[in-house]
Every structure is written in structure tokens, then in C-alpha cells.
Amino acid sequence: MKTNERAKYIYLTLQLLPTEKEREALQMTWDNYKKACNTFSRIKYLKLAKGKHMDVSACKKEEPKSARALAQRLLHAVYENSIKYTVEEAYKNQEDSKKLALIVFGEYDETNVKLLAIPYFRKPTFTVDFSTKKCRLDLAKNFQKIAFTIPKGLPEPPESWEVKRAYLKLIYGTWYLTLGFSNPTIKTEVKPDAHIVGIDRGEINIATTYSPDKGAKRYSAKDYYTSCKGGTKDDYHKNLFAKDVIVAQEIVERESPDTIFVLEDLHFNKLRKGWSYRNFSDAFIYLAALHHQCVFFCDPRNTSRTCPKCGEVTNTKRNRDEHRFICCSCGYGEKEIVNDDENAAENIYLRGRKELLKDDF
Ligand SMILES: [Zn+2]
């Protein structure tokens, strides 16, 4: 059995439909949560910087307060753990990259900020009812029961799926609640004849798939038109998400229920043109699990630079204008035209297959 830690949770993002009053309660909670996280972030940063003997004079000094004091003053006690979690996770990721800088929490399209999301981990603080399409959230002042809608193309989750956590997000003026379910397909039995499909994600091609039986297929962003069109950033964002859902749906429906999909294990700290690949993989993992298909994440290094024929990595060319891959070592792609995204999808397939078929210990 292979266990895939990266696919431990399946995410479904609901769009909230708050009334004017509920919108005010959400906004107030959001603003105060952000303030609490930024204050706690400065406390945390000063502590870490002091340990490293760094000059912290540029960082405005504040009266140190605990997460509990901040939660009580700005929100209420129940937020203490979530403030700590949000800030400490952010610094933990920074520690991995061995750089220390003050982390500022901010909004979706702000630069040099950590995107804010308010996590709800324990059940009394949030509940979701799919029969009435209402969720109940513990907000700064009181509980609010807020109506929601499931994005078009994503079916309701089966009743057997357990919601473990929820994240409140604000993106271009729209409120979302992302639900985390424990993944029922996390353990994968891999037989040597398993049906494996590699998937590369990108901007020009939302996805490119590869399997030996079906070959490569590109899902080009320009081929997908959605009804949600408008000029605002919010419209643009919703439009991209709708496209992601359609592509994800087409891919899962094209493959049999026993398929194992391989995606690159990418981490999404940066947004590209106000968009994150994360949205495609969330929708994709959700739909694949509903189709009893598994998703496995492989090592993402050099997938677009590797030659699938001879294994060469450094002596290869990727012509971005022609979207072409050429291997200067064995000549693959010199005579025939090899699309760069299709090449990456084939490499992801090969790498995933190798990792999946390795013996378990
Ligand atoms: Zn080669």
C-alpha cells in the first residue's frame, strides 16, 4: 500500500451567500483576525530574530501580547489556537527555506504578503449542512448561519465523507469556505499493470495528460468558454475556476475508475496573474475521489527538462515560443515536433510509475 501524505485531505470550496448583516460580521471577523495574526507575527518574529542576534530596530516594537490576549481582545477566546496555528505554520515554512523575515498577512492580490485564511478545526466552531445549504460559523461576535452554494460542476460530497476542517477565505470581495475531508482513497494498492496517467498543469494548457494507451492530450485554456464573463477581478477569478472544474471533470470521466493520476508535488506560495494552480488540483482531487480514482504526487524537479527517451536533463532545450522540447543528447524532438507540455506530462507519468511501483517497506 502506498500512502500519499499530500493527498491526505480532499478540498471542496463553497461560495458563501451572506446577507448584508452577515457580510458585516464576516468582514469584521476577517479584519480583526488579520490584525491579531499580524501582531502575533511581530511577536514571533522578534523572538526568532533575537535568537539569531539580528537587528530588529526596523520592526516596530509592540507590547508583547499572547495569542490568547489577542484573541480575547480582537475576537474571542476560541480563536487563540487558530491564530497560533496560522502564524506558526507560516514561520515553519520559512524555517525550511532557512530565511527569516517578518511575515505580513494580507489579501489575495496583495504582493509580498502571506494570503490570509481563517482555519476552523473543531466542530462546534463550524458546521455545514448540505440538506439546507447552510453553514454555521463562529464569528467574532456570535454564530452566523450563512447560506452557501456549491460551484457548478462539483457534485455534493457523499454523506460518508467526514468534514475535518474548514478555511474561511475572502477573494476579490467574494466569501468562500473551503472544506477539508479526510481522503478515503489515500491508501493505494498499486499492481504492476495499474492504469497510470501523468498530468502536467500550466497556464496555456490548463492540463496535459499522458498515458501509454491514450498518448498525450492537451486541455488548452483558450478552448474553454464559460458563461461567467465580466470585467472585474472577481469575474476573472470565477471564470478561471469554472474552467478548471470543466477540465478536471473531462479528465476524470475519460479514465476508468481504477486509474491512478500522477501530479507534481508543487507548493503554491505565489499567485500567477491572480490565480493559483492549487484550484485545479483541489477540484481535480475532489472529482477523482468521487470516481474512485487515486491521485499521487511525484517529485516535481526537472519534469519539463528531462528527456523521456534517454534520461538527459542538462543537455536539453525548451523552446518557449514554439512550445517545443528538444534533446541535444539523443536527438529526440529534433526531427519530430515534441510539445513541451506533452513532454512534461510523459515525464510525470514515468516518474509517478517508478515511484508507485517501488517496493513498499
Ligand atoms: Zn534524449
mmCIF file of C-alpha atoms and ligand atoms in Angstrom:
data_model
loop_
_atom_site.group_PDB
_atom_site.id
_atom_site.type_symbol
_atom_site.label_atom_id
_atom_site.label_comp_id
_atom_site.label_asym_id
_atom_site.label_seq_id
_atom_site.Cartn_x
_atom_site.Cartn_y
_atom_site.Cartn_z
ATOM 1 C CA MET A 1 0.000 0.000 0.000
ATOM 2 C CA LYS A 2 1.221 3.438 -0.906
ATOM 3 C CA THR A 3 0.141 6.279 1.316
ATOM 4 C CA ASN A 4 0.177 9.704 -0.117
ATOM 5 C CA GLU A 5 0.530 12.335 2.590
ATOM 6 C CA ARG A 6 -0.024 15.191 0.160
ATOM 7 C CA ALA A 7 -3.488 13.894 -0.660
ATOM 8 C CA LYS A 8 -4.482 13.409 2.980
ATOM 9 C CA TYR A 9 -7.350 15.832 2.579
ATOM 10 C CA ILE A 10 -9.822 16.431 -0.183
ATOM 11 C CA TYR A 11 -10.914 20.039 -0.515
ATOM 12 C CA LEU A 12 -14.225 21.476 -1.632
ATOM 13 C CA THR A 13 -14.626 25.234 -1.807
ATOM 14 C CA LEU A 14 -18.132 26.566 -1.233
ATOM 15 C CA GLN A 15 -19.153 30.063 -2.174
ATOM 16 C CA LEU A 16 -20.931 31.818 0.701
ATOM 17 C CA LEU A 17 -24.046 33.888 0.036
ATOM 18 C CA PRO A 18 -24.144 36.211 3.037
ATOM 19 C CA THR A 19 -26.844 38.794 3.699
ATOM 20 C CA GLU A 20 -25.731 42.377 4.298
ATOM 21 C CA LYS A 21 -25.674 41.802 8.051
ATOM 22 C CA GLU A 22 -23.736 38.549 7.742
ATOM 23 C CA ARG A 23 -21.293 40.212 5.361
ATOM 24 C CA GLU A 24 -20.541 42.836 8.006
ATOM 25 C CA ALA A 25 -19.962 40.110 10.622
ATOM 26 C CA LEU A 26 -17.610 38.267 8.237
ATOM 27 C CA GLN A 27 -15.676 41.414 7.360
ATOM 28 C CA MET A 28 -15.256 42.428 10.990
ATOM 29 C CA THR A 29 -14.029 38.946 11.898
ATOM 30 C CA TRP A 30 -11.635 38.970 8.946
ATOM 31 C CA ASP A 31 -10.198 42.416 9.755
ATOM 32 C CA ASN A 32 -9.702 41.566 13.415
ATOM 33 C CA TYR A 33 -8.239 38.165 12.613
ATOM 34 C CA LYS A 34 -5.747 39.768 10.265
ATOM 35 C CA LYS A 35 -4.808 42.345 12.901
ATOM 36 C CA ALA A 36 -4.341 39.601 15.523
ATOM 37 C CA CYS A 37 -2.181 37.493 13.165
ATOM 38 C CA ASN A 38 -0.010 40.442 12.185
ATOM 39 C CA THR A 39 0.528 41.432 15.816
ATOM 40 C CA PHE A 40 1.312 37.862 16.796
ATOM 41 C CA SER A 41 3.594 37.573 13.758
ATOM 42 C CA ARG A 42 5.659 40.537 15.007
ATOM 43 C CA ILE A 43 5.941 38.927 18.452
ATOM 44 C CA LYS A 44 7.039 35.669 16.872
ATOM 45 C CA TYR A 45 9.475 37.400 14.529
ATOM 46 C CA LEU A 46 11.109 39.416 17.332
ATOM 47 C CA LYS A 47 11.562 36.224 19.328
ATOM 48 C CA LEU A 48 13.137 34.376 16.394
ATOM 49 C CA ALA A 49 15.313 37.330 15.357
ATOM 50 C CA LYS A 50 16.587 37.798 18.914
ATOM 51 C CA GLY A 51 17.737 34.186 18.926
ATOM 52 C CA LYS A 52 19.670 34.870 15.721
ATOM 53 C CA HIS A 53 21.128 38.167 17.024
ATOM 54 C CA MET A 54 19.549 40.097 14.192
ATOM 55 C CA ASP A 55 18.909 43.821 14.159
ATOM 56 C CA VAL A 56 15.193 44.271 14.719
ATOM 57 C CA SER A 57 15.105 48.060 15.086
ATOM 58 C CA ALA A 58 13.286 48.359 11.747
ATOM 59 C CA CYS A 59 10.471 46.266 13.123
ATOM 60 C CA LYS A 60 8.080 48.421 15.081
ATOM 61 C CA LYS A 61 8.129 47.219 18.650
ATOM 62 C CA GLU A 62 4.848 46.454 20.275
ATOM 63 C CA GLU A 63 3.930 45.490 23.757
ATOM 64 C CA PRO A 64 4.220 41.690 23.562
ATOM 65 C CA LYS A 65 0.875 40.034 23.840
ATOM 66 C CA SER A 66 -0.021 36.371 23.845
ATOM 67 C CA ALA A 67 -2.211 34.782 21.190
ATOM 68 C CA ARG A 68 -4.830 34.346 23.908
ATOM 69 C CA ALA A 69 -4.800 38.041 24.807
ATOM 70 C CA LEU A 70 -5.043 38.979 21.134
ATOM 71 C CA ALA A 71 -7.886 36.558 20.516
ATOM 72 C CA GLN A 72 -9.788 37.847 23.513
ATOM 73 C CA ARG A 73 -9.272 41.488 22.677
ATOM 74 C CA LEU A 74 -9.965 41.342 18.946
ATOM 75 C CA LEU A 75 -12.183 38.278 18.510
ATOM 76 C CA HIS A 76 -12.862 35.812 21.288
ATOM 77 C CA ALA A 77 -11.040 33.058 23.102
ATOM 78 C CA VAL A 78 -11.872 30.321 20.598
ATOM 79 C CA TYR A 79 -9.531 31.936 18.062
ATOM 80 C CA GLU A 80 -6.407 31.570 20.218
ATOM 81 C CA ASN A 81 -5.350 28.261 18.648
ATOM 82 C CA SER A 82 -6.165 29.262 15.121
ATOM 83 C CA ILE A 83 -4.092 32.484 15.407
ATOM 84 C CA LYS A 84 -1.168 30.466 16.772
ATOM 85 C CA TYR A 85 -1.570 27.865 14.038
ATOM 86 C CA THR A 86 -1.748 30.396 11.203
ATOM 87 C CA VAL A 87 1.344 32.300 12.347
ATOM 88 C CA GLU A 88 3.425 29.329 13.436
ATOM 89 C CA GLU A 89 2.778 27.368 10.234
ATOM 90 C CA ALA A 90 3.875 30.380 8.190
ATOM 91 C CA TYR A 91 7.177 30.650 10.091
ATOM 92 C CA LYS A 92 7.693 26.886 9.956
ATOM 93 C CA ASN A 93 7.586 27.044 6.133
ATOM 94 C CA GLN A 94 10.065 29.899 6.267
ATOM 95 C CA GLU A 95 12.373 27.932 8.537
ATOM 96 C CA ASP A 96 12.506 25.184 5.927
ATOM 97 C CA SER A 97 13.917 27.696 3.449
ATOM 98 C CA LYS A 98 16.351 28.976 6.152
ATOM 99 C CA LYS A 99 15.411 32.628 5.659
ATOM 100 C CA LEU A 100 13.994 34.782 8.400
ATOM 101 C CA ALA A 101 11.808 37.754 7.565
ATOM 102 C CA LEU A 102 8.759 39.345 9.125
ATOM 103 C CA ILE A 103 5.637 37.708 7.710
ATOM 104 C CA VAL A 104 2.741 40.020 6.936
ATOM 105 C CA PHE A 105 -0.693 38.539 6.370
ATOM 106 C CA GLY A 106 -2.766 40.155 3.653
ATOM 107 C CA GLU A 107 -5.338 39.857 0.898
ATOM 108 C CA TYR A 108 -5.482 37.786 -2.274
ATOM 109 C CA ASP A 109 -3.866 40.129 -4.786
ATOM 110 C CA GLU A 110 -1.500 41.998 -2.470
ATOM 111 C CA THR A 111 2.184 41.423 -3.093
ATOM 112 C CA ASN A 112 4.738 40.261 -0.517
ATOM 113 C CA VAL A 113 2.092 39.059 1.874
ATOM 114 C CA LYS A 114 1.020 35.686 3.129
ATOM 115 C CA LEU A 115 -2.537 35.007 1.986
ATOM 116 C CA LEU A 116 -4.922 35.051 4.862
ATOM 117 C CA ALA A 117 -7.383 32.241 5.553
ATOM 118 C CA ILE A 118 -9.149 31.652 8.846
ATOM 119 C CA PRO A 119 -8.947 27.978 9.813
ATOM 120 C CA TYR A 120 -11.692 26.247 11.787
ATOM 121 C CA PHE A 121 -10.538 22.948 13.214
ATOM 122 C CA ARG A 122 -13.070 21.958 15.780
ATOM 123 C CA LYS A 123 -16.661 21.051 15.112
ATOM 124 C CA PRO A 124 -18.581 23.394 17.390
ATOM 125 C CA THR A 125 -16.848 26.371 15.725
ATOM 126 C CA PHE A 126 -18.189 25.379 12.316
ATOM 127 C CA THR A 127 -20.863 23.069 10.961
ATOM 128 C CA VAL A 128 -22.010 22.502 7.398
ATOM 129 C CA ASP A 129 -25.440 21.244 6.416
ATOM 130 C CA PHE A 130 -25.756 20.160 2.781
ATOM 131 C CA SER A 131 -29.517 19.478 3.026
ATOM 132 C CA THR A 132 -30.306 23.122 3.845
ATOM 133 C CA LYS A 133 -27.140 24.507 2.134
ATOM 134 C CA LYS A 134 -26.236 26.489 5.204
ATOM 135 C CA CYS A 135 -23.090 26.634 7.278
ATOM 136 C CA ARG A 136 -22.789 27.888 10.838
ATOM 137 C CA LEU A 137 -19.638 29.794 11.684
ATOM 138 C CA ASP A 138 -18.320 31.063 14.963
ATOM 139 C CA LEU A 139 -17.514 34.679 14.075
ATOM 140 C CA ALA A 140 -16.031 37.463 16.168
ATOM 141 C CA LYS A 141 -19.240 38.490 17.890
ATOM 142 C CA ASN A 142 -21.534 35.496 17.537
ATOM 143 C CA PHE A 143 -22.511 32.495 15.444
ATOM 144 C CA GLN A 144 -23.928 33.183 11.996
ATOM 145 C CA LYS A 145 -25.843 30.764 9.814
ATOM 146 C CA ILE A 146 -24.863 31.584 6.257
ATOM 147 C CA ALA A 147 -26.259 30.160 3.013
ATOM 148 C CA PHE A 148 -23.816 28.683 0.515
ATOM 149 C CA THR A 149 -23.687 27.296 -2.993
ATOM 150 C CA ILE A 150 -21.540 24.504 -4.440
ATOM 151 C CA PRO A 151 -19.602 25.508 -7.579
ATOM 152 C CA LYS A 152 -21.197 24.373 -10.824
ATOM 153 C CA GLY A 153 -19.835 21.016 -11.966
ATOM 154 C CA LEU A 154 -18.900 19.780 -8.494
ATOM 155 C CA PRO A 155 -21.425 17.315 -7.022
ATOM 156 C CA GLU A 156 -22.298 17.235 -3.315
ATOM 157 C CA PRO A 157 -19.923 15.130 -1.202
ATOM 158 C CA PRO A 158 -21.169 11.656 -0.217
ATOM 159 C CA GLU A 159 -22.642 11.505 3.293
ATOM 160 C CA SER A 160 -19.921 9.081 4.356
ATOM 161 C CA TRP A 161 -17.230 11.739 3.890
ATOM 162 C CA GLU A 162 -16.302 13.463 7.103
ATOM 163 C CA VAL A 163 -15.563 17.182 7.161
ATOM 164 C CA LYS A 164 -12.464 17.631 9.290
ATOM 165 C CA ARG A 165 -11.664 21.304 8.883
ATOM 166 C CA ALA A 166 -12.774 24.481 7.188
ATOM 167 C CA TYR A 167 -10.999 27.615 5.980
ATOM 168 C CA LEU A 168 -12.735 30.943 5.539
ATOM 169 C CA LYS A 169 -11.356 32.956 2.626
ATOM 170 C CA LEU A 170 -12.067 36.320 1.032
ATOM 171 C CA ILE A 171 -11.136 36.582 -2.647
ATOM 172 C CA TYR A 172 -11.907 39.746 -4.602
ATOM 173 C CA GLY A 173 -14.924 40.541 -2.421
ATOM 174 C CA THR A 174 -16.440 37.032 -2.522
ATOM 175 C CA TRP A 175 -16.514 34.876 0.611
ATOM 176 C CA TYR A 176 -15.562 31.209 0.370
ATOM 177 C CA LEU A 177 -15.449 28.334 2.805
ATOM 178 C CA THR A 178 -13.009 25.566 1.854
ATOM 179 C CA LEU A 179 -13.892 22.246 3.486
ATOM 180 C CA GLY A 180 -11.272 19.574 4.162
ATOM 181 C CA PHE A 181 -12.497 15.954 4.116
ATOM 182 C CA SER A 182 -10.301 13.015 5.060
ATOM 183 C CA ASN A 183 -9.430 11.282 1.809
ATOM 184 C CA PRO A 184 -10.963 7.792 1.517
ATOM 185 C CA THR A 185 -8.563 6.937 -1.347
ATOM 186 C CA ILE A 186 -5.341 7.910 0.452
ATOM 187 C CA LYS A 187 -4.074 4.308 0.535
ATOM 188 C CA THR A 188 -3.450 2.984 -2.914
ATOM 189 C CA GLU A 189 -2.825 -0.588 -3.885
ATOM 190 C CA VAL A 190 -0.535 -0.499 -6.878
ATOM 191 C CA LYS A 191 -0.443 -3.515 -9.145
ATOM 192 C CA PRO A 192 2.230 -3.759 -11.876
ATOM 193 C CA ASP A 193 -0.493 -3.389 -14.521
ATOM 194 C CA ALA A 194 -2.073 -0.374 -12.797
ATOM 195 C CA HIS A 195 -3.515 2.240 -15.095
ATOM 196 C CA ILE A 196 -1.437 5.354 -14.527
ATOM 197 C CA VAL A 197 -1.945 8.801 -16.093
ATOM 198 C CA GLY A 198 0.528 11.697 -15.759
ATOM 199 C CA ILE A 199 -0.824 15.262 -15.590
ATOM 200 C CA ASP A 200 1.112 18.467 -16.175
ATOM 201 C CA ARG A 201 -0.511 21.755 -15.111
ATOM 202 C CA GLY A 202 0.064 25.115 -16.693
ATOM 203 C CA GLU A 203 -1.344 28.407 -17.887
ATOM 204 C CA ILE A 204 -1.605 27.924 -21.665
ATOM 205 C CA ASN A 205 -2.697 24.339 -21.211
ATOM 206 C CA ILE A 206 -4.690 24.049 -18.002
ATOM 207 C CA ALA A 207 -3.674 20.396 -18.049
ATOM 208 C CA THR A 208 -1.860 17.980 -20.336
ATOM 209 C CA THR A 209 -2.361 14.267 -19.755
ATOM 210 C CA TYR A 210 -0.230 11.320 -20.806
ATOM 211 C CA SER A 211 -0.680 7.570 -20.619
ATOM 212 C CA PRO A 212 0.873 4.927 -22.902
ATOM 213 C CA ASP A 213 -2.533 3.691 -24.120
ATOM 214 C CA LYS A 214 -4.074 7.094 -24.911
ATOM 215 C CA GLY A 215 -0.947 9.145 -25.552
ATOM 216 C CA ALA A 216 -0.856 12.860 -24.791
ATOM 217 C CA LYS A 217 -3.819 15.243 -24.693
ATOM 218 C CA ARG A 218 -3.753 18.980 -24.122
ATOM 219 C CA TYR A 219 -6.572 20.907 -22.453
ATOM 220 C CA SER A 220 -5.890 24.393 -23.733
ATOM 221 C CA ALA A 221 -7.291 27.304 -21.691
ATOM 222 C CA LYS A 222 -8.493 29.088 -24.809
ATOM 223 C CA ASP A 223 -10.763 26.182 -25.789
ATOM 224 C CA TYR A 224 -12.899 26.619 -22.706
ATOM 225 C CA TYR A 225 -15.504 29.321 -22.616
ATOM 226 C CA THR A 226 -17.661 29.782 -19.605
ATOM 227 C CA SER A 227 -20.817 31.767 -19.076
ATOM 228 C CA CYS A 228 -19.325 33.732 -16.200
ATOM 229 C CA LYS A 229 -17.796 36.665 -18.041
ATOM 230 C CA GLY A 230 -17.220 40.162 -16.829
ATOM 231 C CA GLY A 231 -14.583 42.780 -16.367
ATOM 232 C CA THR A 232 -13.790 42.585 -12.668
ATOM 233 C CA LYS A 233 -11.062 40.582 -10.966
ATOM 234 C CA ASP A 234 -13.798 38.662 -9.187
ATOM 235 C CA ASP A 235 -15.366 37.667 -12.546
ATOM 236 C CA TYR A 236 -11.954 36.704 -13.911
ATOM 237 C CA HIS A 237 -11.192 34.555 -10.881
ATOM 238 C CA LYS A 238 -14.561 32.780 -11.002
ATOM 239 C CA ASN A 239 -14.173 32.250 -14.736
ATOM 240 C CA LEU A 240 -10.764 30.576 -14.304
ATOM 241 C CA PHE A 241 -12.087 28.373 -11.552
ATOM 242 C CA ALA A 242 -15.058 27.321 -13.711
ATOM 243 C CA LYS A 243 -12.619 26.329 -16.484
ATOM 244 C CA ASP A 244 -10.533 24.297 -14.034
ATOM 245 C CA VAL A 245 -13.623 22.391 -12.925
ATOM 246 C CA ILE A 246 -14.654 21.577 -16.523
ATOM 247 C CA VAL A 247 -11.158 20.332 -17.420
ATOM 248 C CA ALA A 248 -10.930 18.266 -14.213
ATOM 249 C CA GLN A 249 -14.336 16.747 -14.990
ATOM 250 C CA GLU A 250 -13.323 15.825 -18.551
ATOM 251 C CA ILE A 251 -10.102 14.163 -17.394
ATOM 252 C CA VAL A 252 -11.672 12.009 -14.664
ATOM 253 C CA GLU A 253 -14.547 10.958 -16.937
ATOM 254 C CA ARG A 254 -12.147 9.904 -19.685
ATOM 255 C CA GLU A 255 -10.367 7.373 -17.461
ATOM 256 C CA SER A 256 -11.560 4.193 -15.730
ATOM 257 C CA PRO A 257 -12.384 4.072 -12.005
ATOM 258 C CA ASP A 258 -9.165 2.235 -11.075
ATOM 259 C CA THR A 259 -6.895 4.926 -12.540
ATOM 260 C CA ILE A 260 -4.042 6.445 -10.563
ATOM 261 C CA PHE A 261 -3.319 10.022 -11.604
ATOM 262 C CA VAL A 262 0.132 11.480 -11.027
ATOM 263 C CA LEU A 263 0.561 15.207 -10.393
ATOM 264 C CA GLU A 264 3.668 17.141 -9.467
ATOM 265 C CA ASP A 265 4.097 17.914 -5.791
ATOM 266 C CA LEU A 266 4.195 21.680 -6.224
ATOM 267 C CA HIS A 267 3.820 24.218 -3.469
ATOM 268 C CA PHE A 268 1.859 27.282 -4.235
ATOM 269 C CA ASN A 269 3.094 30.294 -2.394
ATOM 270 C CA LYS A 270 2.928 32.620 -5.332
ATOM 271 C CA LEU A 271 -0.028 33.525 -7.461
ATOM 272 C CA ARG A 272 0.282 33.755 -11.204
ATOM 273 C CA LYS A 273 -1.864 36.520 -12.626
ATOM 274 C CA GLY A 274 -4.135 36.356 -9.605
ATOM 275 C CA TRP A 275 -4.507 32.632 -9.985
ATOM 276 C CA SER A 276 -3.097 29.537 -8.341
ATOM 277 C CA TYR A 277 -2.680 26.011 -9.751
ATOM 278 C CA ARG A 278 -3.925 24.897 -6.375
ATOM 279 C CA ASN A 279 -7.517 25.492 -7.508
ATOM 280 C CA PHE A 280 -7.215 22.990 -10.335
ATOM 281 C CA SER A 281 -5.718 20.283 -8.139
ATOM 282 C CA ASP A 282 -8.354 20.791 -5.415
ATOM 283 C CA ALA A 283 -11.203 20.381 -7.903
ATOM 284 C CA PHE A 284 -9.378 17.521 -9.594
ATOM 285 C CA ILE A 285 -8.687 15.509 -6.418
ATOM 286 C CA TYR A 286 -12.294 16.013 -5.320
ATOM 287 C CA LEU A 287 -13.746 14.736 -8.598
ATOM 288 C CA ALA A 288 -11.236 11.872 -8.880
ATOM 289 C CA ALA A 289 -12.154 10.627 -5.387
ATOM 290 C CA LEU A 290 -15.848 10.668 -6.366
ATOM 291 C CA HIS A 291 -14.906 8.483 -9.353
ATOM 292 C CA HIS A 292 -12.907 6.111 -7.087
ATOM 293 C CA GLN A 293 -9.654 7.213 -8.678
ATOM 294 C CA CYS A 294 -6.460 7.997 -6.789
ATOM 295 C CA VAL A 295 -4.144 10.949 -7.054
ATOM 296 C CA PHE A 296 -0.440 10.512 -6.357
ATOM 297 C CA PHE A 297 2.096 13.334 -6.114
ATOM 298 C CA CYS A 298 5.600 12.899 -7.509
ATOM 299 C CA ASP A 299 8.864 14.793 -7.250
ATOM 300 C CA PRO A 300 8.471 17.899 -9.460
ATOM 301 C CA ARG A 301 12.164 18.535 -10.220
ATOM 302 C CA ASN A 302 13.116 18.895 -13.905
ATOM 303 C CA THR A 303 9.947 17.328 -15.286
ATOM 304 C CA SER A 304 9.987 19.810 -18.174
ATOM 305 C CA ARG A 305 13.744 19.462 -18.814
ATOM 306 C CA THR A 306 14.133 15.696 -18.779
ATOM 307 C CA CYS A 307 14.311 13.670 -21.978
ATOM 308 C CA PRO A 308 11.882 10.734 -21.613
ATOM 309 C CA LYS A 309 13.862 8.684 -24.143
ATOM 310 C CA CYS A 310 17.437 8.853 -22.815
ATOM 311 C CA GLY A 311 17.003 10.473 -19.375
ATOM 312 C CA GLU A 312 19.199 13.512 -20.165
ATOM 313 C CA VAL A 313 18.461 16.607 -18.028
ATOM 314 C CA THR A 314 21.060 19.297 -18.682
ATOM 315 C CA ASN A 315 21.655 18.953 -22.415
ATOM 316 C CA THR A 316 18.062 19.688 -23.437
ATOM 317 C CA LYS A 317 16.251 22.710 -24.855
ATOM 318 C CA ARG A 318 12.793 24.020 -24.243
ATOM 319 C CA ASN A 319 11.757 26.484 -26.913
ATOM 320 C CA ARG A 320 9.070 28.504 -25.184
ATOM 321 C CA ASP A 321 7.967 30.378 -28.316
ATOM 322 C CA GLU A 322 7.378 27.194 -30.258
ATOM 323 C CA HIS A 323 6.443 25.187 -27.131
ATOM 324 C CA ARG A 324 8.886 22.575 -28.225
ATOM 325 C CA PHE A 325 11.182 20.173 -26.401
ATOM 326 C CA ILE A 326 14.491 19.095 -27.939
ATOM 327 C CA CYS A 327 17.071 16.706 -26.501
ATOM 328 C CA CYS A 328 20.574 17.634 -27.707
ATOM 329 C CA SER A 329 21.934 14.376 -26.363
ATOM 330 C CA CYS A 330 19.934 11.746 -28.276
ATOM 331 C CA GLY A 331 18.178 13.987 -30.802
ATOM 332 C CA TYR A 332 14.643 13.339 -29.559
ATOM 333 C CA GLY A 333 12.473 16.236 -30.776
ATOM 334 C CA GLU A 334 14.910 17.356 -33.483
ATOM 335 C CA LYS A 335 13.065 15.852 -36.437
ATOM 336 C CA GLU A 336 9.647 15.281 -34.919
ATOM 337 C CA ILE A 337 7.954 18.093 -33.003
ATOM 338 C CA VAL A 338 7.614 17.273 -29.333
ATOM 339 C CA ASN A 339 5.313 19.655 -27.435
ATOM 340 C CA ASP A 340 6.925 20.823 -24.185
ATOM 341 C CA ASP A 341 3.829 20.291 -22.016
ATOM 342 C CA GLU A 342 3.234 16.835 -23.503
ATOM 343 C CA ASN A 343 6.855 16.014 -22.763
ATOM 344 C CA ALA A 344 6.413 17.124 -19.135
ATOM 345 C CA ALA A 345 3.230 15.012 -18.817
ATOM 346 C CA GLU A 346 5.119 11.953 -20.121
ATOM 347 C CA ASN A 347 7.916 12.562 -17.617
ATOM 348 C CA ILE A 348 5.395 12.917 -14.796
ATOM 349 C CA TYR A 349 3.834 9.617 -15.893
ATOM 350 C CA LEU A 350 7.243 7.880 -15.960
ATOM 351 C CA ARG A 351 8.307 9.300 -12.626
ATOM 352 C CA GLY A 352 4.996 8.533 -10.952
ATOM 353 C CA ARG A 353 5.062 4.978 -12.270
ATOM 354 C CA LYS A 354 8.597 4.481 -10.972
ATOM 355 C CA GLU A 355 7.738 5.845 -7.519
ATOM 356 C CA LEU A 356 4.468 3.916 -7.333
ATOM 357 C CA LEU A 357 5.979 0.583 -8.319
ATOM 358 C CA LYS A 358 8.893 0.852 -5.904
ATOM 359 C CA ASP A 359 8.684 -1.784 -3.195
ATOM 360 C CA ASP A 360 6.958 -0.787 -0.011
ATOM 361 C CA PHE A 361 8.777 -1.060 3.236
HETATM 362 ZN ZN ZN B 1 17.405 12.287 -25.097
#
